[in-house]
mmCIF file of C-alpha atoms in Angstrom:
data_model
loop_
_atom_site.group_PDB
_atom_site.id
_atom_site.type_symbol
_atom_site.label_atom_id
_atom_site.label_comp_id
_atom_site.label_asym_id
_atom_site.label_seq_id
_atom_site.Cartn_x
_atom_site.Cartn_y
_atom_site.Cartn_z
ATOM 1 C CA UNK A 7 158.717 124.477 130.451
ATOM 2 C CA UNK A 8 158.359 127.552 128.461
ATOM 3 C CA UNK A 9 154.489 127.088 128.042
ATOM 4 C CA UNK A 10 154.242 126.412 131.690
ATOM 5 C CA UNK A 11 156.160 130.251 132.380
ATOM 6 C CA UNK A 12 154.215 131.745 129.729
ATOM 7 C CA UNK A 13 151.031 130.420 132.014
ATOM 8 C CA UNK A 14 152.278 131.769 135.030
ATOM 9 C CA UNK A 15 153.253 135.017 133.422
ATOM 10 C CA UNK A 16 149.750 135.271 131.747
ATOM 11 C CA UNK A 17 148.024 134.447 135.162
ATOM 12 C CA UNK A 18 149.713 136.914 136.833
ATOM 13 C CA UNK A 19 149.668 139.816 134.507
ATOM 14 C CA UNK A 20 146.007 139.150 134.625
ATOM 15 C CA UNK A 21 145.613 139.090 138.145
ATOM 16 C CA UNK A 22 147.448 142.352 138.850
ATOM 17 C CA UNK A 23 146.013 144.435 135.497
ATOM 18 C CA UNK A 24 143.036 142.873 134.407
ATOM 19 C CA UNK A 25 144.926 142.065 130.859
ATOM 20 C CA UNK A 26 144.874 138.772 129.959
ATOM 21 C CA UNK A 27 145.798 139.086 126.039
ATOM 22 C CA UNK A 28 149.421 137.734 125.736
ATOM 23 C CA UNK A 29 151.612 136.739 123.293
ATOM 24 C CA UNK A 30 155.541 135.742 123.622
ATOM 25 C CA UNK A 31 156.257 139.560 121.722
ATOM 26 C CA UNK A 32 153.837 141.665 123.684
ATOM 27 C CA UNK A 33 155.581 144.659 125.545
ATOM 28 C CA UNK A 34 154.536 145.732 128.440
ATOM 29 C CA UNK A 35 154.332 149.355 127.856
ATOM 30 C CA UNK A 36 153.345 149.295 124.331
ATOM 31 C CA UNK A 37 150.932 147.341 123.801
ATOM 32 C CA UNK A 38 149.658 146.791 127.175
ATOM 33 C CA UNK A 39 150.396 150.310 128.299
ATOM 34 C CA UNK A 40 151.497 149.276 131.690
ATOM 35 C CA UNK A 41 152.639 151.922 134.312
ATOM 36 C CA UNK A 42 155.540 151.818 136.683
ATOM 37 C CA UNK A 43 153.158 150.484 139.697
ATOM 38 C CA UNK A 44 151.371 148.144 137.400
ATOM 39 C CA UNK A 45 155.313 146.519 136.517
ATOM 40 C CA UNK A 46 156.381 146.801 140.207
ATOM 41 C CA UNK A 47 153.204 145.186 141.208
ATOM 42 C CA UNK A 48 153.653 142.225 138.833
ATOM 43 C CA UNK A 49 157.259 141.957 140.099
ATOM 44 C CA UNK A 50 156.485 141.882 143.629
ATOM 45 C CA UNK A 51 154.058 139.368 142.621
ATOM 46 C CA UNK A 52 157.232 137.207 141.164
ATOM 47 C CA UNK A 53 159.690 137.928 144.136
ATOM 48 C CA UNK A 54 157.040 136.347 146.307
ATOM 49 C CA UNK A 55 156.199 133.613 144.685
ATOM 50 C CA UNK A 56 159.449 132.272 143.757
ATOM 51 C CA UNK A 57 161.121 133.778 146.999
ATOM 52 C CA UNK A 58 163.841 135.855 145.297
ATOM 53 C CA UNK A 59 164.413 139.296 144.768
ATOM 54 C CA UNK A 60 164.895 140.889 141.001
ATOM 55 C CA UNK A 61 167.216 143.633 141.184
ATOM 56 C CA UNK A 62 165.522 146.817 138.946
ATOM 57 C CA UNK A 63 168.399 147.207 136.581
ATOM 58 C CA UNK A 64 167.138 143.708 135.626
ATOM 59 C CA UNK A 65 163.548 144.289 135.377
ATOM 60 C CA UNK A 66 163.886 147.724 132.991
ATOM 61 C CA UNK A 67 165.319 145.437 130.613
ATOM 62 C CA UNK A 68 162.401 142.983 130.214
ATOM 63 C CA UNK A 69 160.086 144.669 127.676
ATOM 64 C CA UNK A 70 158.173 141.740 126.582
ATOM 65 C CA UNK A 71 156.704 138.448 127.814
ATOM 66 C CA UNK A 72 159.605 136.767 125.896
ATOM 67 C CA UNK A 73 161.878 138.557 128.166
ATOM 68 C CA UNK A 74 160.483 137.680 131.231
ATOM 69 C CA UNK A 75 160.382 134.158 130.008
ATOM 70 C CA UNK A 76 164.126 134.007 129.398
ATOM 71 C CA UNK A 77 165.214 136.126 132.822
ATOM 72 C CA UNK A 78 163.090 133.157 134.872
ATOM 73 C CA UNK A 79 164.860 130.437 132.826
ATOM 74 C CA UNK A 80 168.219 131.763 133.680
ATOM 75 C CA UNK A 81 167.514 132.478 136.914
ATOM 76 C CA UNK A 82 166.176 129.149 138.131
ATOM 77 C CA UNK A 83 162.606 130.424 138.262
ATOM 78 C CA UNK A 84 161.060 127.303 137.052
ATOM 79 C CA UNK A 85 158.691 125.840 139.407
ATOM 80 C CA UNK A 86 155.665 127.474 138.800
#
């Protein structure tokens, strides 16, 4: 299941940055120096697909792919 996220995550990190180079540990600002519209983009891209909506105190907490992976989990977002 986790491989499956981390494809979904890579896909869509790709599709909204053009970065396709991801590991479990990369952070979004550090290494892949990110802006706030770039993570609000990929976001939006996640509330639409899974139909939900990610409050933003939850989303300045996820500062790597790992994160993201775990917040989905938890949240039911596994049907990717």
């Amino acid at each position: 299941m986790e491989e499956q996220i981390f494809k979904y995550i890579q896909d869509t990190v790709g599709e909204v940055t053009g970065k396709k180079d991801l590991v479990m540990e990369t952070d979004f600002i550090k290494d892949l120096r990110l802006n706030s519209y770039d993570i609000m983009n990929i976001v939006c891209a996640f509330e639409e697909h899974f139909d939900v909506e990610i409050p933003n105190r939850d989303v300045w907490q996820m500062h790597q792919v790992k994160d993201v992976v775990e917040y989905m989990i938890q949240n039911g977002m596994t049907e990717v």
